[in-house]
XYZ file of N, CA and C in Angstrom:
444
model
N 0.833 -1.176 -0.328
C -0.205 -0.260 0.065
C 0.890 1.413 0.183
N 0.572 2.450 -0.702
C 1.375 3.420 -0.709
C 0.859 3.986 0.923
N 1.832 4.893 1.193
C 1.781 5.692 2.064
C 1.645 6.847 1.724
N 1.094 8.019 2.605
C 0.082 9.322 2.540
C 0.179 9.994 3.653
N 0.570 11.421 3.101
C 0.506 12.720 4.120
C -0.461 13.741 3.843
N -1.039 14.741 4.780
C -1.766 15.650 3.882
C -0.581 16.975 4.093
N -0.751 17.952 3.039
C -0.773 18.946 3.335
C -1.666 20.182 2.944
N -2.196 21.337 3.833
C -2.795 22.080 3.329
C -3.331 21.825 5.095
N -4.524 22.642 5.113
C -5.973 22.849 6.338
C -5.670 21.601 7.190
N -5.437 22.017 8.317
C -5.400 20.626 9.384
C -4.815 19.550 8.842
N -3.495 19.723 8.065
C -2.607 18.557 7.523
C -1.894 18.270 8.563
N -1.023 17.279 7.830
C 0.302 16.751 8.565
C 1.161 17.913 8.319
N 1.650 18.676 7.330
C 2.227 19.778 6.762
C 3.489 19.710 7.794
N 4.489 18.621 7.222
C 5.895 17.718 7.186
C 6.470 19.108 6.338
N 7.544 19.665 6.759
C 7.981 20.766 5.969
C 8.383 20.371 4.917
N 9.200 19.073 4.258
C 9.364 18.830 2.963
C 8.421 18.309 2.169
N 7.490 18.193 3.039
C 6.478 17.890 2.060
C 5.172 19.217 1.367
N 5.355 19.963 2.651
C 4.612 21.500 2.395
C 5.285 21.987 1.002
N 6.495 22.202 1.139
C 7.684 22.695 0.164
C 7.246 21.691 -0.815
N 6.918 20.450 -0.855
C 6.906 19.765 -2.655
C 5.786 20.391 -2.911
N 5.107 20.015 -2.227
C 3.429 20.559 -2.073
C 3.189 22.403 -3.030
N 4.179 23.196 -2.367
C 4.163 24.026 -2.956
C 4.568 24.350 -4.287
N 5.943 23.826 -4.357
C 6.756 23.970 -5.790
C 5.554 23.267 -6.971
N 4.938 22.049 -6.660
C 3.944 21.277 -7.382
C 2.903 22.725 -7.739
N 2.101 23.553 -6.677
C 1.532 24.406 -6.912
C 2.144 25.241 -7.801
N 3.443 25.205 -7.829
C 4.010 26.856 -8.390
C 3.827 26.414 -9.696
N 3.980 24.786 -10.369
C 4.024 24.753 -11.930
C 2.461 24.920 -12.315
N 1.827 24.606 -11.156
C 0.506 24.734 -12.394
C 0.127 25.932 -12.167
N 0.357 27.214 -10.774
C 0.224 28.760 -10.977
C 0.745 29.187 -12.095
N 2.580 29.169 -12.098
C 2.698 29.342 -13.958
C 2.303 29.147 -14.969
N 2.120 27.606 -14.815
C 1.573 27.306 -16.335
C -0.305 28.012 -16.350
N -0.411 28.315 -15.809
C -1.743 28.993 -15.551
C -2.110 30.848 -15.040
N -0.574 31.232 -15.338
C -0.546 32.823 -14.859
C -0.674 33.261 -13.760
N -0.564 32.317 -13.031
C -0.740 32.921 -11.714
C 0.351 33.299 -10.580
N 0.217 34.354 -10.070
C 1.224 34.850 -9.010
C 1.889 33.482 -8.377
N 3.406 33.301 -8.225
C 3.523 32.093 -7.702
C 3.696 32.133 -6.437
N 3.735 31.109 -5.081
C 3.553 31.344 -3.995
C 5.153 30.799 -3.283
N 5.190 31.435 -2.317
C 6.655 31.294 -1.250
C 6.851 29.425 -1.346
N 8.017 29.151 -1.211
C 8.793 27.448 -1.267
C 9.002 27.630 0.053
N 8.116 28.013 1.049
C 9.007 28.000 2.135
C 8.828 26.987 3.624
N 8.011 25.657 3.021
C 8.091 24.753 3.914
C 6.834 24.870 5.011
N 6.285 26.140 5.383
C 5.230 26.185 6.041
C 3.743 26.339 5.206
N 2.727 26.083 5.655
C 1.260 25.974 5.814
C 1.545 27.767 6.295
N 0.472 28.582 5.493
C -0.228 29.430 6.174
C -1.486 29.829 4.889
N -2.058 31.001 5.071
C -3.237 31.361 4.365
C -3.310 31.187 3.405
N -2.093 31.356 2.706
C -1.685 31.872 0.946
C -1.690 30.840 0.324
N -1.118 29.126 1.078
C -0.495 28.329 0.109
C -2.288 27.407 0.485
N -2.716 27.690 1.824
C -3.954 27.277 1.536
C -5.055 27.792 0.859
N -4.785 28.569 0.184
C -6.395 29.177 -0.481
C -5.473 29.022 -2.110
N -4.215 28.605 -2.139
C -3.693 28.374 -3.422
C -3.973 26.520 -3.409
N -3.852 25.860 -2.730
C -4.910 24.711 -2.428
C -6.713 24.994 -3.000
N -6.714 25.761 -2.213
C -8.004 25.510 -2.443
C -8.420 25.660 -4.079
N -7.234 26.883 -4.446
C -7.785 27.162 -6.361
C -7.329 26.381 -6.837
N -6.685 25.344 -6.632
C -6.114 24.304 -7.471
C -7.087 23.140 -7.452
N -7.812 23.001 -6.239
C -8.876 21.902 -6.167
C -9.947 22.449 -6.693
N -10.498 23.595 -6.957
C -11.515 23.987 -7.685
C -11.434 23.991 -8.814
N -10.451 24.614 -9.271
C -9.966 24.289 -11.012
C -9.909 23.149 -11.170
N -9.836 21.698 -10.522
C -9.255 20.723 -11.461
C -10.391 19.475 -10.358
N -11.529 20.264 -9.703
C -12.789 19.153 -9.789
C -12.233 18.179 -8.377
N -11.798 18.548 -7.872
C -11.989 19.063 -6.366
C -12.871 18.912 -5.138
N -12.754 18.444 -4.035
C -14.038 18.824 -3.050
C -13.521 19.931 -2.274
N -12.477 20.726 -2.741
C -12.201 22.250 -1.643
C -12.165 22.062 -0.335
N -11.279 20.793 -0.002
C -11.101 20.717 1.483
C -9.739 21.408 2.111
N -9.083 22.115 1.365
C -8.130 22.395 1.371
C -6.617 21.505 1.850
N -7.141 20.619 1.669
C -5.828 19.338 1.293
C -5.329 18.822 0.073
N -4.088 18.768 0.075
C -3.119 17.810 -0.965
C -2.636 16.307 -0.188
N -2.940 15.491 -1.160
C -2.092 14.194 -0.432
C -0.846 13.946 -1.254
N 0.338 13.582 -0.474
C 1.778 13.434 -0.798
C 1.338 12.252 -0.955
N 1.443 11.235 -2.132
C 1.330 10.109 -2.242
C 3.048 8.850 -2.521
N 3.553 8.532 -1.562
C 4.621 7.638 -2.320
C 3.578 6.214 -2.668
N 3.951 5.987 -4.221
C 3.382 5.032 -4.584
C 4.522 4.105 -5.227
N 5.835 3.871 -4.244
C 6.848 3.469 -5.072
C 6.484 1.584 -5.433
N 5.451 1.287 -4.431
C 5.381 -0.032 -4.338
C 3.634 -0.225 -5.324
N 3.321 0.597 -5.563
C 2.307 0.495 -7.475
C 2.889 -0.066 -8.289
N 1.699 -0.455 -8.815
C 2.046 -0.346 -10.761
C 3.690 0.201 -11.147
N 4.222 -1.135 -11.546
C 6.014 -0.950 -11.990
C 6.731 -0.412 -11.362
N 6.652 -0.153 -9.950
C 7.732 0.134 -9.120
C 8.825 1.111 -9.557
N 8.513 1.996 -10.272
C 9.488 3.068 -10.750
C 9.674 4.039 -9.948
N 10.876 4.375 -10.213
C 12.198 4.907 -9.317
C 11.519 5.837 -8.982
N 11.266 6.909 -7.369
C 10.938 8.063 -7.249
C 11.826 9.497 -7.348
N 11.569 10.415 -7.936
C 12.661 11.493 -8.099
C 12.215 12.210 -7.448
N 12.449 13.792 -6.985
C 12.119 14.881 -6.465
C 11.360 15.709 -7.519
N 10.361 16.187 -7.673
C 9.591 16.893 -8.328
C 10.635 17.780 -9.304
N 11.815 18.858 -8.639
C 12.184 19.544 -9.631
C 13.285 18.898 -10.332
N 13.395 17.488 -9.913
C 14.161 17.019 -10.979
C 14.112 16.545 -12.520
N 12.637 16.278 -12.546
C 11.987 16.055 -13.509
C 11.636 17.049 -14.538
N 11.922 17.383 -15.558
C 11.616 18.378 -16.820
C 10.421 17.949 -17.435
N 9.523 16.584 -17.372
C 8.922 15.930 -18.376
C 7.909 16.691 -18.192
N 6.588 15.382 -18.516
C 5.444 15.663 -18.208
C 4.818 15.580 -17.528
N 3.527 15.205 -17.236
C 2.430 15.447 -16.386
C 1.253 14.645 -16.251
N 1.173 13.465 -15.538
C 0.378 12.832 -15.728
C -1.181 12.734 -14.844
N -2.344 12.660 -15.182
C -3.579 12.568 -14.048
C -4.324 11.255 -14.168
N -4.664 10.830 -13.532
C -5.680 10.043 -12.824
C -6.692 9.805 -12.529
N -8.068 8.949 -12.116
C -9.223 8.876 -10.956
C -8.847 7.318 -10.636
N -9.553 7.268 -9.886
C -9.763 5.800 -8.979
C -10.280 6.172 -7.900
N -11.383 4.856 -7.236
C -11.927 4.746 -5.974
C -10.762 5.099 -5.129
N -9.700 5.057 -4.551
C -8.542 5.428 -4.164
C -7.537 5.582 -4.533
N -6.773 6.061 -3.324
C -5.426 7.111 -3.792
C -4.759 5.944 -4.251
N -4.224 4.635 -4.141
C -3.300 3.970 -5.101
C -3.840 3.628 -6.487
N -5.123 3.349 -6.760
C -5.749 3.520 -8.153
C -5.549 4.690 -8.900
N -5.914 6.323 -8.499
C -5.608 7.283 -8.694
C -4.258 7.368 -9.424
N -3.206 7.392 -8.240
C -2.061 6.840 -8.626
C -1.635 6.398 -9.860
N -2.000 5.212 -9.546
C -1.786 4.156 -10.627
C -2.418 4.325 -11.902
N -3.045 5.075 -11.933
C -3.691 5.749 -13.156
C -2.918 6.774 -14.039
N -2.316 8.227 -12.594
C -1.809 9.161 -12.688
C -0.653 8.677 -14.163
N 0.049 7.592 -13.075
C 1.588 7.123 -13.147
C 1.243 6.425 -14.869
N 0.124 5.731 -15.118
C 0.032 5.136 -16.738
C 0.136 5.967 -17.506
N -0.512 7.274 -17.187
C -0.961 8.666 -18.073
C 0.537 9.202 -18.020
N 1.115 9.242 -17.120
C 2.153 10.359 -17.347
C 3.298 9.220 -18.529
N 3.235 7.719 -18.414
C 4.306 6.824 -18.972
C 4.162 7.310 -20.386
N 2.845 7.274 -20.475
C 2.444 7.327 -22.143
C 3.442 8.244 -22.556
N 2.381 9.450 -22.080
C 2.903 10.774 -22.822
C 4.580 10.922 -22.608
N 5.354 10.179 -21.903
C 6.686 10.578 -21.765
C 7.290 9.770 -23.266
N 6.139 8.682 -23.214
C 7.325 7.606 -24.056
C 8.794 7.422 -24.188
N 9.229 7.142 -23.289
C 10.715 7.095 -22.322
C 11.025 5.318 -23.097
N 12.363 5.362 -23.644
C 12.931 4.281 -24.034
C 12.934 3.188 -22.421
N 12.962 1.876 -23.129
C 13.045 1.019 -21.705
C 14.482 1.371 -20.603
N 13.516 1.523 -19.945
C 14.726 1.548 -18.441
C 15.160 3.086 -17.794
N 14.384 4.069 -19.147
C 14.960 5.283 -18.559
C 13.419 6.507 -17.786
N 12.749 5.476 -17.502
C 11.791 6.296 -16.781
C 11.491 6.698 -15.508
N 11.560 8.019 -14.990
C 11.722 8.397 -13.537
C 10.405 8.899 -12.923
N 9.979 8.829 -12.267
C 8.802 9.236 -12.133
C 8.528 9.804 -10.343
N 7.795 11.327 -10.124
C 7.831 11.674 -9.023
C 6.556 11.290 -8.207
N 6.547 11.258 -7.003
C 5.317 11.011 -6.226
C 3.856 11.745 -6.763
N 3.261 11.103 -6.265
C 1.843 11.492 -6.638
C 1.125 12.301 -5.523
N 0.294 13.693 -6.534
C -0.335 14.497 -5.400
C -1.837 14.621 -6.013
N -2.432 13.963 -4.456
C -3.693 13.857 -5.347
C -4.773 14.970 -4.250
N -6.142 14.307 -4.132
C -6.838 14.941 -3.827
C -8.110 14.666 -4.128
N -9.228 14.543 -3.054
C -10.718 13.673 -2.976
C -11.472 14.620 -4.037
N -11.791 13.612 -5.112
C -12.306 14.511 -6.419
C -13.959 14.551 -6.189
N -14.603 14.554 -6.843
C -16.326 14.479 -6.675
C -16.631 13.195 -6.693
N -17.718 12.643 -7.631
C -18.304 11.170 -7.451
C -16.880 10.186 -7.926
N -15.930 10.832 -8.477
C -14.724 9.585 -8.755
C -14.097 8.918 -7.786
N -14.264 10.059 -6.377
C -13.317 9.197 -5.362
C -11.734 10.155 -5.326
N -11.005 9.477 -6.009
C -9.628 10.640 -5.788
C -9.030 11.088 -7.677
N -8.462 11.646 -7.173
C -7.700 12.260 -8.354
C -6.028 12.224 -7.926
N -5.269 11.722 -8.854
C -3.998 12.334 -8.459
C -3.322 12.938 -9.999
N -1.755 13.422 -9.725
C -1.458 14.023 -10.931
C -0.032 13.470 -10.257
N 1.180 13.755 -11.102
C 2.242 13.015 -11.470
C 3.189 13.174 -12.127
N 4.336 13.764 -12.049
C 4.939 14.065 -13.010
C 6.607 13.218 -13.342
N 6.425 12.911 -14.534
C 7.805 11.788 -15.455
C 8.717 12.527 -16.224
N 9.289 11.861 -16.441
C 10.497 11.888 -17.420
C 11.456 10.644 -17.865
N 12.050 10.898 -18.691
C 12.682 10.173 -19.130
C 14.811 11.126 -18.980
N 15.006 9.683 -18.414
C 16.860 9.783 -17.470
C 17.629 9.299 -19.141
N 18.719 9.398 -18.925
C 19.873 8.537 -19.240
C 19.948 6.974 -18.961
N 20.240 6.051 -19.951
C 20.304 4.907 -18.971
C 21.459 4.700 -18.005
N 21.567 3.837 -17.481
C 22.701 3.726 -16.012
C 23.761 2.920 -17.042
N 24.348 3.342 -17.081
C 25.696 2.107 -18.115
C 26.159 1.189 -17.048
């Protein structure tokens, strides 16, 4: 089973997770012409507002929480890399649970990246409670050079 921790309103808010989610949100905010938020590892009203805005735009339930999901034991067991280390594409998927949604996002990302065998690197899933679908996750992935 994957493990997950929450970032946002009433979340676990571990500084490393918060900073990862802030970086994740900034990629989305930049792509959508929104002002970037500080990546300081501290959850305040600006970070919670950014999470709520992201959720509203992506069909979430607006609970102000993003789940950081390590799905290394999910389908494929692909190596996890920090978000900033990947300059690739982003996949998204839905599922009844976090694991299913994360696996669907990973499969979507892998299909888009179309990496040569043995070169796919994938980040942690960032998940939120969706509407009727249960969970929605997004993940970033890219290709690396094969290890010699």
